[in-house]
Coordinates of C-alpha atoms in Angstrom, one line a residue:
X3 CA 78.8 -125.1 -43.4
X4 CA 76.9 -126.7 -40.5
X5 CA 79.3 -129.4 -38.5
X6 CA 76.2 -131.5 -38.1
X7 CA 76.5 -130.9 -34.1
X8 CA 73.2 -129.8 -32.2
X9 CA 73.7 -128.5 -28.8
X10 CA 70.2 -128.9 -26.8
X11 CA 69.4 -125.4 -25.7
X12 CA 68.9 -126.7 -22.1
X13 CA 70.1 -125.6 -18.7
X14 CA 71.1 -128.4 -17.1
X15 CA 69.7 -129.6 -13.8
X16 CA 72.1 -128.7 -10.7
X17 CA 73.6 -132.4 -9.0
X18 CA 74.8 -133.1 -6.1
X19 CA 78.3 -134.3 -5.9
X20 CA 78.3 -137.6 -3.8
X21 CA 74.9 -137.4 -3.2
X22 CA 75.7 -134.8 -0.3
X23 CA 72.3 -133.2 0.9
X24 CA 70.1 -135.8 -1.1
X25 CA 67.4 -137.8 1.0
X26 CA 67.2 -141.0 -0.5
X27 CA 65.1 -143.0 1.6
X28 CA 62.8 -143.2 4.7
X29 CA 64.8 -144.3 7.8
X30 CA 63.4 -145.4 11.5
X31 CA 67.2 -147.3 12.0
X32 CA 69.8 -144.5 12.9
X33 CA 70.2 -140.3 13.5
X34 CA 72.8 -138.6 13.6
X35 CA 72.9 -134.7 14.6
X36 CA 76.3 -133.4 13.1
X37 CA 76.6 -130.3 15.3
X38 CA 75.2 -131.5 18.3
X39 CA 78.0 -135.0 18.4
X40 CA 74.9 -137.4 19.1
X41 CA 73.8 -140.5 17.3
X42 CA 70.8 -142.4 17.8
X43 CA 70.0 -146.2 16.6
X44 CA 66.2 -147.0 17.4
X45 CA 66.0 -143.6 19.0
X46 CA 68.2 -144.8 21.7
X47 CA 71.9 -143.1 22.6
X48 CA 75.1 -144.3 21.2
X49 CA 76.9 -143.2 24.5
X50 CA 73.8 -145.5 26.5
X51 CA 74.4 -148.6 24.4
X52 CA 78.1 -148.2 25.0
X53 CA 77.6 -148.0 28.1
X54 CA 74.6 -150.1 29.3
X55 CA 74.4 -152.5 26.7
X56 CA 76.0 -155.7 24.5
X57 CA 76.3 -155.9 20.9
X58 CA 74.2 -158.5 21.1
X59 CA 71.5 -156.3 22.4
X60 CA 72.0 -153.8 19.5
X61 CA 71.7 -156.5 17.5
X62 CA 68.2 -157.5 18.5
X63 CA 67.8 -153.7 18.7
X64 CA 68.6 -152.8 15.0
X65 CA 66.4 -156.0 13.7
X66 CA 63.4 -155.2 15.9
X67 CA 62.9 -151.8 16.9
X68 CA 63.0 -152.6 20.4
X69 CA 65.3 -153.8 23.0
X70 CA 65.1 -157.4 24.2
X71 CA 63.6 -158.8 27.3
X72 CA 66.1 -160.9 29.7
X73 CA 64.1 -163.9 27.9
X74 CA 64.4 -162.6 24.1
X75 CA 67.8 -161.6 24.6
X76 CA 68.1 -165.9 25.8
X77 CA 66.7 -166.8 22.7
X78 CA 68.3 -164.4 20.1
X79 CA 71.8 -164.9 21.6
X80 CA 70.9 -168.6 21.5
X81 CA 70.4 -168.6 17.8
X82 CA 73.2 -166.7 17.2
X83 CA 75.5 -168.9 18.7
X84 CA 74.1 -172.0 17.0
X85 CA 75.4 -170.2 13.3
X86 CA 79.0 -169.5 14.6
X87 CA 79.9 -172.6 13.0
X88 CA 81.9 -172.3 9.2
X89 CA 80.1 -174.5 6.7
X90 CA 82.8 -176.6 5.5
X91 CA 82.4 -175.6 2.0
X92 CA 83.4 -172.2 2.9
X93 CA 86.5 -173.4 5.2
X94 CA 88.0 -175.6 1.8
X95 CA 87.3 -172.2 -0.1
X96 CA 89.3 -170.2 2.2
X97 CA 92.0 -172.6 2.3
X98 CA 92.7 -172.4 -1.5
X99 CA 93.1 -168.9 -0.8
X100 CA 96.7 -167.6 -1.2
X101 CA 98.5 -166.7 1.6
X102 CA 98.3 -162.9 0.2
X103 CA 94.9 -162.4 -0.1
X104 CA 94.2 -159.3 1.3
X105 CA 91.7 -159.8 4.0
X106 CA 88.8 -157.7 3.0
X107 CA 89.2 -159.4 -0.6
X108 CA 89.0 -163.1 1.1
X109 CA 86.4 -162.3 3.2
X110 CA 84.2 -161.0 0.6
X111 CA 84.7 -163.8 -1.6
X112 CA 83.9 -166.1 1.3
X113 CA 80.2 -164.4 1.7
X114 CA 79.5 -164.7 -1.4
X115 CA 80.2 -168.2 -1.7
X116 CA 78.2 -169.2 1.6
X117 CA 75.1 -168.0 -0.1
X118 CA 75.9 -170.6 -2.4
X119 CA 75.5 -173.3 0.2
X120 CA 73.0 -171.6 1.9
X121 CA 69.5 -173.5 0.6
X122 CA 67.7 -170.9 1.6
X123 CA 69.9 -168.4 -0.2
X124 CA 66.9 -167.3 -3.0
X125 CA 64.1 -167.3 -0.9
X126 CA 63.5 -163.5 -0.9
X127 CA 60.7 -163.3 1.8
X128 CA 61.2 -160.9 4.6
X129 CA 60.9 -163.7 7.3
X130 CA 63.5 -166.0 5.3
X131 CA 65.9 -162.6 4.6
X132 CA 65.8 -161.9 8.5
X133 CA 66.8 -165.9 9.1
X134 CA 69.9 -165.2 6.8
X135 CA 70.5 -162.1 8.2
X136 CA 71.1 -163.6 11.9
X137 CA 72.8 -166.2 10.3
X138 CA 75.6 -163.6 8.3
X139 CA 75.3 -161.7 11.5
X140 CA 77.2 -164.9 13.4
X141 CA 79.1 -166.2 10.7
X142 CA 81.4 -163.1 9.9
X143 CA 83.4 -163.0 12.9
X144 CA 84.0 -166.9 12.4
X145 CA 85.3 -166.3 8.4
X146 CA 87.3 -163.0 9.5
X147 CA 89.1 -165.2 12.6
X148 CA 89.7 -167.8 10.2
X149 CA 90.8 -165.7 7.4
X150 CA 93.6 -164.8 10.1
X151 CA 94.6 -168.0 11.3
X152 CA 94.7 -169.7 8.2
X153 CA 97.5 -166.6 6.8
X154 CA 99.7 -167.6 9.7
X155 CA 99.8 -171.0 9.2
X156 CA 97.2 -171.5 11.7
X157 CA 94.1 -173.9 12.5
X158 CA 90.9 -172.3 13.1
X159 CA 89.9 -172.4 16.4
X160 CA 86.6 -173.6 17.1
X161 CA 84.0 -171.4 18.6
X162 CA 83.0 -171.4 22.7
X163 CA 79.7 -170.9 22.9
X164 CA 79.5 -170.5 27.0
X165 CA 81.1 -166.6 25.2
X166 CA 79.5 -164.0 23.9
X167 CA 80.1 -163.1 20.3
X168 CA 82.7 -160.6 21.3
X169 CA 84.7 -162.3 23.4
X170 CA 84.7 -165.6 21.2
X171 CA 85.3 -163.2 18.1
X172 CA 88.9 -162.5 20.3
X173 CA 89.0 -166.5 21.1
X174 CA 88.7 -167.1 17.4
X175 CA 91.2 -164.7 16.6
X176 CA 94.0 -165.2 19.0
X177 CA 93.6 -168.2 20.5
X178 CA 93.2 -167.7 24.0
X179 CA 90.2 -166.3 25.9
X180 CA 90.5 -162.5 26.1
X181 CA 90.8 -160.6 29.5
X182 CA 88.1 -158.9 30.7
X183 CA 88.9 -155.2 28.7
X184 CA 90.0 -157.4 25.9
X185 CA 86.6 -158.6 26.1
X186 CA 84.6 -155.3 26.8
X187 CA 86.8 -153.5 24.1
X188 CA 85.7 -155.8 21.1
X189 CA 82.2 -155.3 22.5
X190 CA 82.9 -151.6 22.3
X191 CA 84.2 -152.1 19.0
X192 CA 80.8 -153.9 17.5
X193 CA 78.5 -151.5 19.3
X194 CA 79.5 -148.7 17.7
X195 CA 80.0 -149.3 14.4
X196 CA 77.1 -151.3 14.2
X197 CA 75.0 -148.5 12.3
X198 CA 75.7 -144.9 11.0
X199 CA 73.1 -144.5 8.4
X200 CA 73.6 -144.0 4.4
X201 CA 77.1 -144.2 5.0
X202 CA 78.1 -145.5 0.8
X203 CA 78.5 -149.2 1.8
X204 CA 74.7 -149.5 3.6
X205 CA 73.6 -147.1 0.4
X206 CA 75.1 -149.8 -1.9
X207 CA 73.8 -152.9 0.5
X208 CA 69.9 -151.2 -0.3
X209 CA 70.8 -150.3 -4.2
X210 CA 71.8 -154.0 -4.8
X211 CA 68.7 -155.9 -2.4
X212 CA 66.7 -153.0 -4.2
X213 CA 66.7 -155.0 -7.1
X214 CA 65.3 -158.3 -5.3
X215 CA 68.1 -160.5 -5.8
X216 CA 69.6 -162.2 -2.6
X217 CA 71.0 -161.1 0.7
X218 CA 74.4 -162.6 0.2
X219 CA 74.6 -160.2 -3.1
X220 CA 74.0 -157.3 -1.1
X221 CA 76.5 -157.9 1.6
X222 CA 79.0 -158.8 -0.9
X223 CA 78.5 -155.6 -2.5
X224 CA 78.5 -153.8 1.1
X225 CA 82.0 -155.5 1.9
X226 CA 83.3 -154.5 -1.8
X227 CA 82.2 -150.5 -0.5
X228 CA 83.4 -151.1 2.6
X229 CA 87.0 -152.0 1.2
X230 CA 87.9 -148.7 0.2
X231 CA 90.4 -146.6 2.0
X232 CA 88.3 -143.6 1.8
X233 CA 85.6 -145.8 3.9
X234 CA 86.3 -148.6 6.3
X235 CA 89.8 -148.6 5.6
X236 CA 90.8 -145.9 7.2
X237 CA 91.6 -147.2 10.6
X238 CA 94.6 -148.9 9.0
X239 CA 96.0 -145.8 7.5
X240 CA 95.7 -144.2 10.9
X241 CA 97.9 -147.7 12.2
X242 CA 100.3 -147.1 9.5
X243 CA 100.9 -142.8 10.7
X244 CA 101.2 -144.0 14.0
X245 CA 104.1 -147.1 13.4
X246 CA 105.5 -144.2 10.8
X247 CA 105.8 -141.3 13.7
X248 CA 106.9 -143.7 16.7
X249 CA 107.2 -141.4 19.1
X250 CA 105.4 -138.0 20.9
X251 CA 108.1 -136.0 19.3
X252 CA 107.8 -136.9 15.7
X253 CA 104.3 -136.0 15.9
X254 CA 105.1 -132.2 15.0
X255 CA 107.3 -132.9 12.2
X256 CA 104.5 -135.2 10.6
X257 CA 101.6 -132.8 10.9
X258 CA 104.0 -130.2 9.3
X259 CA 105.0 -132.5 6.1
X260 CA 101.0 -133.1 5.8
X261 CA 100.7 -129.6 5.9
X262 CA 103.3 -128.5 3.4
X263 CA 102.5 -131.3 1.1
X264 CA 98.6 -130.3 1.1
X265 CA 98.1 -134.0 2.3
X266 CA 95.3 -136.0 4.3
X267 CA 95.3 -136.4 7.7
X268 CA 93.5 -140.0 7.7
X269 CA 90.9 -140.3 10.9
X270 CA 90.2 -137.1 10.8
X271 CA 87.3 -134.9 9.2
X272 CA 83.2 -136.7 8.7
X273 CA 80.5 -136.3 6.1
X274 CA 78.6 -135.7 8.8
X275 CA 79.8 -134.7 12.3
X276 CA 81.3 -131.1 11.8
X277 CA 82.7 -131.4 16.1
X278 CA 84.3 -134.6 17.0
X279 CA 82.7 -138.3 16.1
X280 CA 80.4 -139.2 19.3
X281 CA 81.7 -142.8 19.4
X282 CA 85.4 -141.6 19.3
X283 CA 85.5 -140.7 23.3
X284 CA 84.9 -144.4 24.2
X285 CA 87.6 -146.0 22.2
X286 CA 89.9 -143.3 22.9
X287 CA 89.2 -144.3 26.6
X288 CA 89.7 -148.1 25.9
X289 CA 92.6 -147.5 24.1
X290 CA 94.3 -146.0 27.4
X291 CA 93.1 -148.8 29.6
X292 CA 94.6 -151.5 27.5
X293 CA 97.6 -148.9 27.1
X294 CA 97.9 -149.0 30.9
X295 CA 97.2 -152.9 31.2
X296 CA 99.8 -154.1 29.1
X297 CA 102.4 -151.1 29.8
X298 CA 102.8 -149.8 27.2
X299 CA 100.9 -146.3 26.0
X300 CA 102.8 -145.2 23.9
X301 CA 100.6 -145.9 21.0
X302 CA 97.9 -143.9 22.8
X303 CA 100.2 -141.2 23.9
X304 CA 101.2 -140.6 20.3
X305 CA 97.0 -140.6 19.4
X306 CA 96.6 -137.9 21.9
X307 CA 99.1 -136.0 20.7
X308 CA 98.2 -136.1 17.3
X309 CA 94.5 -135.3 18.4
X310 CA 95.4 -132.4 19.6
X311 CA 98.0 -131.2 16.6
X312 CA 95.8 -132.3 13.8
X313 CA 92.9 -130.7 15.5
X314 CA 94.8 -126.9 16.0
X315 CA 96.3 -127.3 12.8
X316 CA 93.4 -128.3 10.4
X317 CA 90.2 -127.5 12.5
X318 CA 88.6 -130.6 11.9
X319 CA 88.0 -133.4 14.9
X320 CA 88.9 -136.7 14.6
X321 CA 86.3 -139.9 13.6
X322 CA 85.5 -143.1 14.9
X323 CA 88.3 -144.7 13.0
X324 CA 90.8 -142.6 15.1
X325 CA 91.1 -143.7 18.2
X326 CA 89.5 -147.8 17.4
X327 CA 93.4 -147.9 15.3
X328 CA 95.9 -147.9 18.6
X329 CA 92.8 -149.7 20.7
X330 CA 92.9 -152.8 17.9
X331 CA 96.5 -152.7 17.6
X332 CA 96.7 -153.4 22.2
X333 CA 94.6 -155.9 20.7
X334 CA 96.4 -158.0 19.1
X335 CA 94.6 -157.2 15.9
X336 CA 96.8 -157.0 12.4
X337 CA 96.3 -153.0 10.9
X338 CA 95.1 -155.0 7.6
X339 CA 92.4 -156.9 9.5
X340 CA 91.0 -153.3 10.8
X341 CA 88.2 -153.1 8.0
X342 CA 87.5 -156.6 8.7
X343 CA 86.9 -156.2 12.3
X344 CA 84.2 -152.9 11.1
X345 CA 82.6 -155.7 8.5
X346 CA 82.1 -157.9 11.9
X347 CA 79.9 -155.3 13.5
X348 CA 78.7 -153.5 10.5
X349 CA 76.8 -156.6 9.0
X350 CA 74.2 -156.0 11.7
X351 CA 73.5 -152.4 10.3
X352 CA 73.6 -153.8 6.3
X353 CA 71.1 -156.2 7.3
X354 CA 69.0 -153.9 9.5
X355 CA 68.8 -151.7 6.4
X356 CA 68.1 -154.3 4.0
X357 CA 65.4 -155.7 5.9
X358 CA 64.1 -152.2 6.3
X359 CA 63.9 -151.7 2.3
X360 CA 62.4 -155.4 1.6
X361 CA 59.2 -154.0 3.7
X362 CA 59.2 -150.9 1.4
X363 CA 60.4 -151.9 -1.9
X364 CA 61.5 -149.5 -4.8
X365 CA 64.2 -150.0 -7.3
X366 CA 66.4 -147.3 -6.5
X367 CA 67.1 -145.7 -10.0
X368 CA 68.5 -142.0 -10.2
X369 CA 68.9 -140.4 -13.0
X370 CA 72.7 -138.9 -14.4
X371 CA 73.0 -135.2 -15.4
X372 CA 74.4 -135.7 -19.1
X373 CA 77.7 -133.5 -19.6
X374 CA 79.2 -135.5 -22.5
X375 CA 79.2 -134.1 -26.4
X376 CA 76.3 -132.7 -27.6
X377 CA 74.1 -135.2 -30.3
X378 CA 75.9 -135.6 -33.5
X379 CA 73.8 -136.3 -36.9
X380 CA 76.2 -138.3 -38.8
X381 CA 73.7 -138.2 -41.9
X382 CA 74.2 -134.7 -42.2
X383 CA 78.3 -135.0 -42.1
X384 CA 77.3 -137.1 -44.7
X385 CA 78.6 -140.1 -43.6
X386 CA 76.6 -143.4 -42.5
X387 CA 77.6 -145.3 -39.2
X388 CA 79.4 -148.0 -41.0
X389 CA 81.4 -145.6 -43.6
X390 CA 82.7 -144.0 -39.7

């Protein structure tokens, strides 16, 4: 007697786990060579903008294709600064926060409601689009410092804008103006993880502004990617090893529990760099200069060693969230306010990307490989839908 289940005599189409391998759009914003430890944004050097340039340059960079004159950089950096400022609405929101709000989840709460209170919010021309997208680009280090101040008790501090972004990000957040490397580190910081491609939260940021709805959905979205541990979280895990080991010679005894317990080693290992992550030797370097400044390196002495460990033990180089975990922590910077910090500078490379679809629109809409139960005739079991 037949079951009543037909099983379509079909070989099923091969998928790619993750995506891995799977072009998905046309990019002129970022390469990366995974062998050869170089990434490009615009066609121009990660280690040359790290070393020659600000993040506000890369800003201007990743929205225009081309690096600014003296005068444009004036003028951008000008209009930057004049949308540091919190609209009000969005300081009372954070306020009725609770004190436990974890970070990541309060600041992408607060994006999403200043496109409420944005009036230009749902106009979704390209030239209105980049307008917001300078204006995100200023406001997130103002809702991230303030997200910290008010958890502590604190009053925001209001922005200085005779400093650049960075060093009035570090103003914002601990209340003083930064030294010099202080300064140059949170430059550091933005510059490189300004941009890195498809990574899954500029992927989601293009799925959801894709669909023509507004730039504040799509950052949201990006923020809510960005959240996870397996993504922008994982310079606080690294924090968290390194307050766990404590010293050099609890490094070995770590990487041999990992081991035996067939753990993770987080920082280390990239989807795409199979040597070490290009942008990891300049943190690693401003991580010991802040080490050295403040006297204390044993937080980078303990990196170091478990560089070289993790590295002879598992084969695979560390990332870019390596190294940035002891450099924030000289900082001053919380390990829970890590992934906000990455939000800060990422928002330019969201925005870059979502600026970059608008020109070229297509809903993005793969299709799923079905592997579920094959179709069932419930007429033939003789039963109706309602009788089951």
């Amino acid at each position: 007697m037949s079951s009543g289940i037909e099983n379509a005599d079909q070989k099923a189409p091969a998928t790619a786990k993750g995506l891995k391998g799977v072009m998905a759009a046309d990019s002129s914003i970022s390469m990366s060579h995974g062998t050869q430890r170089r990434l490009y944004c615009r066609g121009y050097s990660i280690d040359d903008l790290a070393a020659h340039s600000s993040y506000e340059e890369t800003v201007y960079l990743l929205f225009n294709n081309e690096l600014p004159t003296k005068q444009q950089l004036a003028e951008f950096t000008e209009e930057l600064t004049a949308h540091r400022e919190l609209p009000p609405e969005v300081l009372d929101f954070l306020k009725t926060l609770p004190s436990n709000t974890p970070p990541m989840s309060a600041l992408r709460s607060a994006v999403s409601v200043a496109g409420i209170y944005d009036p230009h919010a749902e106009d979704d021309s390209l030239e209105s689009t980049r307008i917001q997208a300078i204006r995100l680009t200023a406001i997130l280090p103002t809702i991230v410092a303030t997200i910290h101040r008010l958890r502590q008790g604190l009053e925001p501090i209001r922005s200085k804008p005779e400093l650049s972004l960075a060093a009035n990000f570090m103003c914002m957040l601990n209340g003083r103006v930064p030294t010099p490397d202080e300064a140059k580190a949170m430059d550091l910081i933005l510059i490189l993880h300004a941009e890195h491609g498809l990574n899954a939260s500029t992927f989601a940021a293009r799925v959801i502004i894709a669909t023509l709805t507004d730039l504040y959905s799509s950052i949201t979205g990006a923020i809510g990617a960005l959240k996870g541990k397996l993504h922008g979280g994982a310079n606080t895990e690294v924090l968290k090893t390194l307050m766990n080991v404590g010293s050099v010679e609890n490094v070995g005894p770590l990487v041999e529990d990992v081991r035996a317990c067939k753990g993770k080693f987080m920082g280390f290992g990239h989807a795409v760099y199979k040597t070490q992550d290009p942008r990891a030797k300049h943190l690693r370097e401003l991580s010991q200069r802040l080490g050295e400044e403040q006297g204390d390196t044993r937080w980078y002495d303990i990196s170091i060693e478990m560089h070289r460990q993790v590295t002879n033990a598992i084969g695979k180089e560390c990332n870019v969230d390596f190294y940035s975990a002891s450099l924030q922590h000289y900082m001053g910077i919380p390990g829970d306010l890590f992934t906000c910090v990455f939000a800060t500078s990422r928002i330019s490379g969201w925005c870059a990307h979502v600026l970059e679809q608008l020109s070229d629109n297509k809903i993005i809409r793969p299709s799923a490989n079905y592997v579920g139960r094959p179709q069932v005739d419930l007429r033939r079991l003789g039963l109706s839908g309602r009788e089951a």
